[in-house]
Short mmCIF file of C-alpha atoms and ligand atoms in Angstrom, two decimals:
data_model
loop_
_atom_site.label_atom_id
_atom_site.label_comp_id
_atom_site.label_asym_id
_atom_site.label_seq_id
_atom_site.Cartn_x
_atom_site.Cartn_y
_atom_site.Cartn_z
CA MET A 266 -9.75 17.52 16.56
CA ALA A 267 -7.25 20.14 17.73
CA SER A 268 -4.81 21.73 15.25
CA PRO A 269 -1.86 19.46 14.42
CA ALA A 270 1.19 19.34 16.67
CA ALA A 271 4.32 20.72 15.04
CA GLY A 272 6.16 17.46 15.65
CA GLY A 273 7.30 14.63 13.47
CA VAL A 274 6.17 11.17 12.54
CA VAL A 275 6.45 7.98 14.57
CA ILE A 276 6.60 4.55 12.96
CA VAL A 277 5.42 1.74 15.26
CA GLY A 278 6.83 -1.50 13.85
CA SER A 279 10.08 -1.22 11.88
CA GLY A 280 9.67 -4.06 9.43
CA LEU A 281 9.19 -4.05 5.68
CA ILE A 282 6.41 -1.45 5.58
CA GLY A 283 7.63 0.63 8.53
CA ARG A 284 10.98 1.15 6.81
CA SER A 285 9.26 2.26 3.59
CA TRP A 286 7.10 4.73 5.46
CA ALA A 287 10.16 6.09 7.27
CA MET A 288 11.88 6.75 3.94
CA LEU A 289 8.77 8.36 2.47
CA PHE A 290 8.18 10.69 5.41
CA ALA A 291 11.88 11.66 5.48
CA SER A 292 11.70 12.41 1.75
CA GLY A 293 8.99 14.94 2.63
CA GLY A 294 11.30 16.57 5.22
CA PHE A 295 9.64 15.13 8.34
CA LYS A 296 11.54 13.96 11.42
CA VAL A 297 10.87 10.24 11.82
CA LYS A 298 11.22 8.07 14.90
CA LEU A 299 11.33 4.32 14.34
CA TYR A 300 9.97 2.28 17.23
CA ASP A 301 9.81 -1.51 17.54
CA ILE A 302 9.35 -4.03 20.33
CA GLU A 303 12.59 -5.67 19.08
CA GLN A 304 15.57 -3.33 19.42
CA GLN A 305 17.39 -5.36 16.75
CA GLN A 306 14.61 -4.53 14.31
CA ILE A 307 15.26 -0.83 14.83
CA THR A 308 18.97 -1.35 14.24
CA ASN A 309 18.31 -3.45 11.14
CA ALA A 310 15.82 -0.90 9.84
CA LEU A 311 18.28 2.00 10.20
CA GLU A 312 20.99 -0.01 8.43
CA ASN A 313 18.60 -1.11 5.67
CA ILE A 314 17.28 2.42 5.12
CA ARG A 315 20.80 3.87 4.93
CA LYS A 316 21.81 1.24 2.34
CA GLU A 317 18.65 1.67 0.27
CA MET A 318 18.75 5.47 0.32
CA LYS A 319 22.37 5.52 -0.83
CA LEU A 320 21.47 3.26 -3.77
CA LEU A 321 18.48 5.47 -4.60
CA GLY A 322 20.72 8.54 -4.46
CA GLN A 323 23.28 6.95 -6.76
CA SER A 324 20.61 5.95 -9.29
CA GLY A 325 18.94 9.37 -9.24
CA SER A 326 15.76 7.84 -7.84
CA LEU A 327 15.73 9.40 -4.37
CA LYS A 328 12.39 11.11 -3.65
CA GLY A 329 12.09 14.66 -2.34
CA SER A 330 14.39 17.67 -2.55
CA LEU A 331 16.72 16.88 0.37
CA SER A 332 20.00 15.01 -0.08
CA VAL A 333 20.52 11.43 1.10
CA GLU A 334 22.42 12.59 4.19
CA GLN A 335 19.81 15.27 4.98
CA GLN A 336 17.03 12.68 4.77
CA LEU A 337 18.97 10.11 6.79
CA SER A 338 19.61 12.72 9.51
CA LEU A 339 15.84 13.01 9.97
CA ILE A 340 15.41 9.31 10.84
CA SER A 341 16.25 7.96 14.29
CA GLY A 342 15.37 4.95 16.42
CA CYS A 343 13.66 4.96 19.81
CA GLY A 344 13.11 1.95 22.06
CA ASN A 345 10.52 3.66 24.29
CA LEU A 346 7.00 4.19 22.85
CA ALA A 347 5.96 7.04 25.18
CA GLU A 348 9.22 8.88 24.44
CA ALA A 349 8.84 8.27 20.72
CA VAL A 350 5.31 9.70 20.46
CA GLU A 351 6.03 12.84 22.52
CA GLY A 352 4.86 15.81 20.39
CA ALA A 353 4.30 13.69 17.27
CA MET A 354 1.78 14.89 14.68
CA HIS A 355 1.30 11.53 12.93
CA ILE A 356 1.77 7.96 14.19
CA GLN A 357 1.86 5.20 11.54
CA GLU A 358 1.32 1.73 12.96
CA CYS A 359 3.10 -1.03 11.00
CA VAL A 360 2.98 -4.14 13.21
CA PRO A 361 1.95 -7.56 11.82
CA GLU A 362 -1.58 -8.00 10.42
CA ASP A 363 -3.04 -9.30 13.65
CA LEU A 364 -6.22 -7.66 14.93
CA GLU A 365 -5.61 -8.29 18.62
CA LEU A 366 -2.04 -7.04 18.41
CA LYS A 367 -3.09 -3.88 16.56
CA LYS A 368 -5.90 -3.23 19.04
CA LYS A 369 -3.38 -3.56 21.87
CA ILE A 370 -1.04 -1.08 20.20
CA PHE A 371 -3.80 1.47 19.63
CA ALA A 372 -5.06 1.07 23.19
CA GLN A 373 -1.50 1.79 24.38
CA LEU A 374 -1.27 4.85 22.13
CA ASP A 375 -4.77 6.03 23.10
CA ARG A 376 -3.61 6.35 26.72
CA ILE A 377 -0.57 8.53 25.96
CA VAL A 378 -1.43 10.80 23.00
CA ASP A 379 -3.18 14.19 22.88
CA ASP A 380 -5.93 15.51 20.61
CA ARG A 381 -3.55 16.75 17.92
CA VAL A 382 -1.99 13.57 16.58
CA VAL A 383 -3.35 11.31 13.81
CA LEU A 384 -3.33 7.61 14.73
CA SER A 385 -2.98 5.70 11.47
CA SER A 386 -2.81 1.96 10.73
CA SER A 387 -1.08 0.40 7.70
CA SER A 388 -3.50 -2.53 7.81
CA SER A 389 -4.08 -4.34 4.51
CA CYS A 390 -7.70 -5.19 5.19
CA LEU A 391 -8.73 -5.03 8.87
CA LEU A 392 -11.83 -2.90 9.39
CA PRO A 393 -11.34 0.42 11.25
CA SER A 394 -14.51 -0.33 13.23
CA LYS A 395 -12.70 -3.42 14.58
CA LEU A 396 -9.39 -1.61 15.11
CA PHE A 397 -10.45 1.68 16.71
CA THR A 398 -13.92 1.33 18.31
CA GLY A 399 -13.88 2.35 21.97
CA LEU A 400 -10.76 4.52 21.79
CA ALA A 401 -10.96 7.98 23.39
CA HIS A 402 -9.19 9.39 20.33
CA VAL A 403 -11.26 7.48 17.75
CA LYS A 404 -11.92 10.71 15.81
CA GLN A 405 -8.17 10.92 15.19
CA CYS A 406 -7.94 7.37 13.83
CA VAL A 407 -7.70 6.24 10.21
CA VAL A 408 -6.31 3.38 8.13
CA ALA A 409 -3.69 4.53 5.60
CA HIS A 410 -3.08 1.35 3.61
CA PRO A 411 0.05 1.43 1.41
CA VAL A 412 0.82 -0.91 -1.48
CA ASN A 413 3.99 -2.98 -1.54
CA PRO A 414 6.59 -1.63 -2.36
CA PRO A 415 5.33 1.73 -0.97
CA TYR A 416 8.41 3.75 -2.02
CA TYR A 417 7.75 2.82 -5.67
CA VAL A 418 3.94 2.43 -5.77
CA PRO A 419 2.34 5.66 -4.52
CA LEU A 420 -1.24 4.54 -3.83
CA VAL A 421 -2.46 4.85 -0.24
CA GLU A 422 -6.04 3.90 0.68
CA LEU A 423 -7.48 6.12 3.42
CA VAL A 424 -10.18 4.16 5.23
CA PRO A 425 -12.21 5.93 7.94
CA HIS A 426 -13.80 4.56 11.08
CA PRO A 427 -17.50 5.63 11.20
CA GLU A 428 -16.44 8.20 13.82
CA THR A 429 -13.26 9.43 12.09
CA ALA A 430 -13.35 13.23 11.94
CA PRO A 431 -13.33 14.72 8.42
CA ALA A 432 -10.34 16.81 9.56
CA THR A 433 -8.41 13.58 10.20
CA MET A 434 -9.07 12.37 6.66
CA ASP A 435 -8.19 15.78 5.21
CA ARG A 436 -4.95 16.06 7.19
CA THR A 437 -3.86 12.56 6.28
CA TYR A 438 -4.76 13.10 2.64
CA ALA A 439 -2.66 16.29 2.56
CA LEU A 440 0.22 14.58 4.36
CA MET A 441 0.24 11.71 1.85
CA ARG A 442 0.29 14.14 -1.06
CA ARG A 443 3.11 16.07 0.60
CA ILE A 444 5.31 12.95 0.72
CA GLY A 445 4.56 12.18 -2.93
CA GLN A 446 2.02 9.42 -2.41
CA SER A 447 -1.31 9.09 -4.24
CA PRO A 448 -4.03 8.83 -1.59
CA VAL A 449 -7.62 7.72 -2.28
CA ARG A 450 -10.48 8.19 0.16
CA LEU A 451 -12.81 5.31 0.89
CA LEU A 452 -16.20 6.81 1.74
CA LYS A 453 -16.87 3.99 4.17
CA GLU A 454 -15.11 0.86 5.35
CA ILE A 455 -15.45 -2.50 3.59
CA ASP A 456 -13.66 -5.82 4.13
CA GLY A 457 -10.45 -5.80 2.07
CA PHE A 458 -10.86 -2.12 1.20
CA VAL A 459 -10.72 -1.38 -2.58
CA LEU A 460 -7.25 -2.36 -3.81
CA ASN A 461 -7.34 -5.85 -2.34
CA ARG A 462 -10.92 -6.46 -3.45
CA LEU A 463 -9.91 -5.52 -7.01
CA GLN A 464 -6.68 -7.47 -6.62
CA TYR A 465 -8.55 -10.54 -5.41
CA ALA A 466 -11.22 -10.28 -8.12
CA ILE A 467 -8.40 -10.41 -10.70
CA ILE A 468 -6.62 -13.19 -8.82
CA SER A 469 -9.85 -15.20 -8.62
CA GLU A 470 -10.53 -14.87 -12.38
CA ALA A 471 -6.83 -15.55 -13.10
CA TRP A 472 -7.01 -18.87 -11.23
CA ARG A 473 -10.32 -19.74 -12.94
CA LEU A 474 -8.81 -19.18 -16.41
CA VAL A 475 -5.80 -21.35 -15.51
CA GLU A 476 -8.00 -23.97 -13.82
CA GLU A 477 -10.16 -24.28 -16.92
CA GLY A 478 -7.09 -24.65 -19.15
CA ILE A 479 -7.80 -21.41 -21.03
CA VAL A 480 -4.31 -19.95 -20.59
CA SER A 481 -0.94 -20.81 -19.02
CA PRO A 482 0.06 -19.08 -15.75
CA ASN A 483 2.85 -17.17 -17.48
CA ASP A 484 0.60 -15.93 -20.31
CA LEU A 485 -2.07 -15.02 -17.77
CA ASP A 486 0.47 -12.79 -16.01
CA LEU A 487 1.52 -11.32 -19.36
CA VAL A 488 -2.09 -10.30 -20.04
CA MET A 489 -1.81 -8.07 -16.97
CA SER A 490 1.83 -6.96 -17.20
CA ASP A 491 1.96 -6.29 -20.96
CA GLY A 492 -1.72 -5.53 -21.42
CA LEU A 493 -4.15 -4.25 -18.83
CA GLY A 494 -1.40 -3.36 -16.36
CA MET A 495 0.37 -1.04 -18.79
CA ARG A 496 -2.91 0.70 -19.57
CA TYR A 497 -4.05 0.78 -15.97
CA ALA A 498 -0.79 2.52 -15.09
CA PHE A 499 -2.25 5.60 -16.76
CA ILE A 500 -6.06 5.33 -16.86
CA GLY A 501 -8.28 3.17 -14.64
CA PRO A 502 -10.89 0.57 -15.74
CA LEU A 503 -13.82 3.01 -15.60
CA GLU A 504 -12.12 5.72 -17.65
CA THR A 505 -11.02 2.98 -20.07
CA MET A 506 -14.65 1.86 -20.47
CA HIS A 507 -15.78 5.47 -20.80
CA LEU A 508 -13.24 6.21 -23.53
CA ASN A 509 -14.07 2.91 -25.28
CA ALA A 510 -17.76 3.73 -25.17
CA GLU A 511 -17.03 7.32 -26.23
CA GLY A 512 -18.71 8.60 -23.10
CA MET A 513 -21.37 6.84 -21.09
CA VAL A 514 -24.23 9.29 -21.41
CA SER A 515 -24.57 9.43 -25.19
CA TYR A 516 -24.14 5.65 -25.57
CA CYS A 517 -25.92 4.36 -22.49
CA GLY A 518 -27.94 1.88 -24.62
CA ARG A 519 -24.91 0.32 -26.26
CA TYR A 520 -22.82 0.81 -23.10
CA SER A 521 -25.22 -0.76 -20.56
CA ASP A 522 -26.13 -3.68 -22.88
CA GLY A 523 -22.43 -4.34 -23.43
CA MET A 524 -21.66 -4.18 -19.74
CA LYS A 525 -24.60 -6.47 -18.85
CA ARG A 526 -23.30 -9.07 -21.30
CA VAL A 527 -19.75 -8.89 -19.90
CA LEU A 528 -20.82 -9.01 -16.28
CA LYS A 529 -23.21 -11.93 -16.96
CA THR A 530 -20.27 -13.91 -18.42
CA PHE A 531 -18.25 -13.91 -15.19
CA GLY A 532 -20.19 -16.53 -13.27
CA PRO A 533 -19.35 -17.87 -9.74
CA VAL A 534 -15.76 -19.06 -9.38
CA PRO A 535 -15.28 -22.87 -8.91
CA GLU A 536 -13.07 -24.41 -6.20
CA PHE A 537 -9.40 -24.66 -7.27
CA SER A 538 -7.86 -28.15 -7.65
CA GLY A 539 -4.43 -29.08 -6.24
CA ALA A 540 -3.30 -29.68 -9.84
CA THR A 541 -3.88 -25.98 -10.61
CA VAL A 542 -1.92 -24.84 -7.60
CA GLU A 543 0.91 -27.19 -8.72
CA LYS A 544 0.76 -25.92 -12.29
CA VAL A 545 0.99 -22.26 -11.16
CA ASN A 546 3.77 -23.12 -8.74
CA GLN A 547 5.80 -24.91 -11.46
CA ASP A 548 5.44 -22.00 -13.89
CA MET A 549 6.41 -19.38 -11.34
CA CYS A 550 9.44 -21.36 -10.11
CA MET A 551 10.66 -21.76 -13.71
CA LYS A 552 10.52 -17.98 -14.14
CA VAL A 553 12.04 -17.18 -10.75
CA PRO A 554 13.77 -20.09 -8.92
CA ASP A 555 12.52 -20.07 -5.34
CA ASP A 556 15.72 -19.03 -3.54
CA PRO A 557 16.67 -15.73 -1.79
CA GLU A 558 19.23 -14.67 -4.42
CA HIS A 559 16.91 -15.05 -7.40
CA LEU A 560 13.95 -13.60 -5.48
CA ALA A 561 15.97 -10.55 -4.39
CA ALA A 562 17.20 -10.01 -7.96
CA ARG A 563 13.65 -10.31 -9.26
CA ARG A 564 12.38 -7.79 -6.66
CA GLN A 565 15.12 -5.35 -7.62
CA TRP A 566 14.18 -5.78 -11.27
CA ARG A 567 10.53 -5.15 -10.28
CA ASP A 568 11.39 -1.99 -8.33
CA ASP A 569 13.53 -0.63 -11.19
CA CYS A 570 10.67 -1.24 -13.63
CA LEU A 571 8.12 0.40 -11.33
CA MET A 572 10.36 3.41 -10.83
CA LYS A 573 10.84 3.78 -14.60
CA LEU A 574 7.09 3.44 -15.15
CA ALA A 575 6.40 5.96 -12.38
CA LYS A 576 8.85 8.44 -13.95
CA LEU A 577 7.32 7.86 -17.40
CA LYS A 578 3.86 8.41 -15.90
CA HIS A 579 5.08 11.62 -14.30
CA GLN A 580 6.36 12.85 -17.66
CA VAL A 581 3.16 12.11 -19.56
CA GLN A 582 0.57 13.08 -16.93
CA PRO A 583 -0.68 16.71 -17.07
CA GLN A 584 0.83 18.50 -13.98
N1 NAI B 790 4.06 -6.59 3.40
C1 NAI B 790 3.24 -6.05 2.54
O1 NAI B 790 3.27 -6.29 1.32
C2 NAI B 790 2.21 -5.08 3.01
C3 NAI B 790 1.91 -5.03 4.37
N2 NAI B 790 0.96 -4.12 4.81
C4 NAI B 790 0.61 -4.10 6.24
O2 NAI B 790 1.63 -3.44 6.99
C5 NAI B 790 1.69 -4.00 8.31
C6 NAI B 790 3.12 -4.42 8.59
O3 NAI B 790 3.48 -5.40 7.67
P1 NAI B 790 5.04 -5.74 7.41
O4 NAI B 790 5.86 -4.52 7.49
O5 NAI B 790 5.06 -6.55 6.16
O6 NAI B 790 5.35 -6.66 8.68
P2 NAI B 790 6.80 -7.07 9.25
O7 NAI B 790 6.62 -8.39 9.90
O8 NAI B 790 7.83 -6.90 8.20
O9 NAI B 790 7.09 -5.95 10.37
C7 NAI B 790 6.35 -5.91 11.56
C8 NAI B 790 7.22 -5.27 12.62
O10 NAI B 790 6.42 -5.07 13.79
C9 NAI B 790 7.21 -5.37 14.91
N3 NAI B 790 6.34 -5.63 16.06
C10 NAI B 790 5.69 -6.78 16.36
N4 NAI B 790 4.98 -6.61 17.50
C11 NAI B 790 5.20 -5.32 17.91
C12 NAI B 790 4.75 -4.53 18.99
N5 NAI B 790 3.93 -5.05 19.93
N6 NAI B 790 5.17 -3.24 19.10
C13 NAI B 790 5.99 -2.72 18.16
N7 NAI B 790 6.46 -3.41 17.09
C14 NAI B 790 6.06 -4.70 16.97
C15 NAI B 790 8.06 -6.55 14.49
O11 NAI B 790 9.21 -6.67 15.32
C16 NAI B 790 8.42 -6.15 13.07
O12 NAI B 790 9.60 -5.39 13.02
C17 NAI B 790 0.68 -5.14 8.33
O13 NAI B 790 -0.54 -4.67 8.86
C18 NAI B 790 0.51 -5.47 6.85
O14 NAI B 790 -0.76 -6.02 6.55
C19 NAI B 790 0.34 -3.23 3.97
C20 NAI B 790 0.63 -3.26 2.62
C21 NAI B 790 1.53 -4.21 2.04
O1 LIG B 791 -0.32 -6.13 -2.40
C1 LIG B 791 -0.24 -5.25 -1.51
O2 LIG B 791 0.71 -4.56 -1.26
C2 LIG B 791 -1.46 -5.05 -0.70
O3 LIG B 791 -2.58 -5.66 -1.29
C3 LIG B 791 -1.48 -5.58 0.66
O4 LIG B 791 -1.76 -4.82 1.50
C4 LIG B 791 -1.36 -6.98 1.09
O5 LIG B 791 -0.39 -7.14 2.10
C5 LIG B 791 -1.03 -7.96 -0.02
O6 LIG B 791 0.33 -7.88 -0.31
C6 LIG B 791 -1.45 -9.34 0.41
O7 LIG B 791 -2.80 -9.35 0.44
#
């Protein structure tokens, strides 16, 4: 892969995730071009980003060292894909999670880019081998999967195609760090990547515990939000086990016996009944009535909490 172009970043698909990426790249000082097949989406995205950045500036939560206006001046819209990608060093695809659509987008990009740009997909779980196989620039391709809401949750999963060049992974890793994100490298692709496989393992056990009448939906969520989730905001499950077992090596007898017992307990997950879905639905709608106003207020509350937790984590983590 040739050395990176000096250019900026192009966002293909200016919806929820594309807007977040645009704000993140601008916070790192990069010029950003927002492209979308719907011109109105570009207009809406620019308006939404301006509004959100002003609020972040007022609350002291804006990322990066540039001012709101300096960051906003880096972001522009472009209705022509070829024009948008001219000289770009990184292209972040953010169209809907549809394999055929994404393949079409990457085939389009493959025909018009050079050897210096990284072609990156925001896909939540589509395999790179399905997205990028057959492209001339496959070595420049990678999945960089963010977590919603990306501006507040820094994790990005970097998932390589079998032919992705190591330089592509390294460049993307460095770029993510530069914009304040927390990238992880998957060593090889797997359905659902890591975050969603973990997320779905928890979700599956959560539904089983509710299905079997062990705990209410609200208390189940509290176990994560006021229990494991707080701890996992600072140390992951493996470090937690290691600390609990005072180090794996010296206690492998106690440690492996304990782990075997725990893992044996979690048997296959039964089918979920309609009653369980109804029960979860009732509980959630009591907590947050299912209308745009309440949902927006709840999301804002969520983002404020995540930002506070992220700042707290920054203060307590060794630099
Ligand atoms: N929403 C979420 O929580 C997360 C989503 N993702 C992934 O990010 C990607 C985008 O998701 P969202 O932003 O939520 O979708 P979205 O529906 O909010 O935005 C998609 C945008 O793509 C545009 N678009 C559709 N076809 C296009 C084309 N041919 N060329 C250019 N633009 C086109 C649409 O007009 C729209 O503005 C998906 O792959 C999704 O799985 C990743 C992490 C979390
Ligand atoms: O939760 C997230 O942000 C990620 O797991 C995702 O990528 C998915 O879109 C998720 O929201 C639904 O599976």
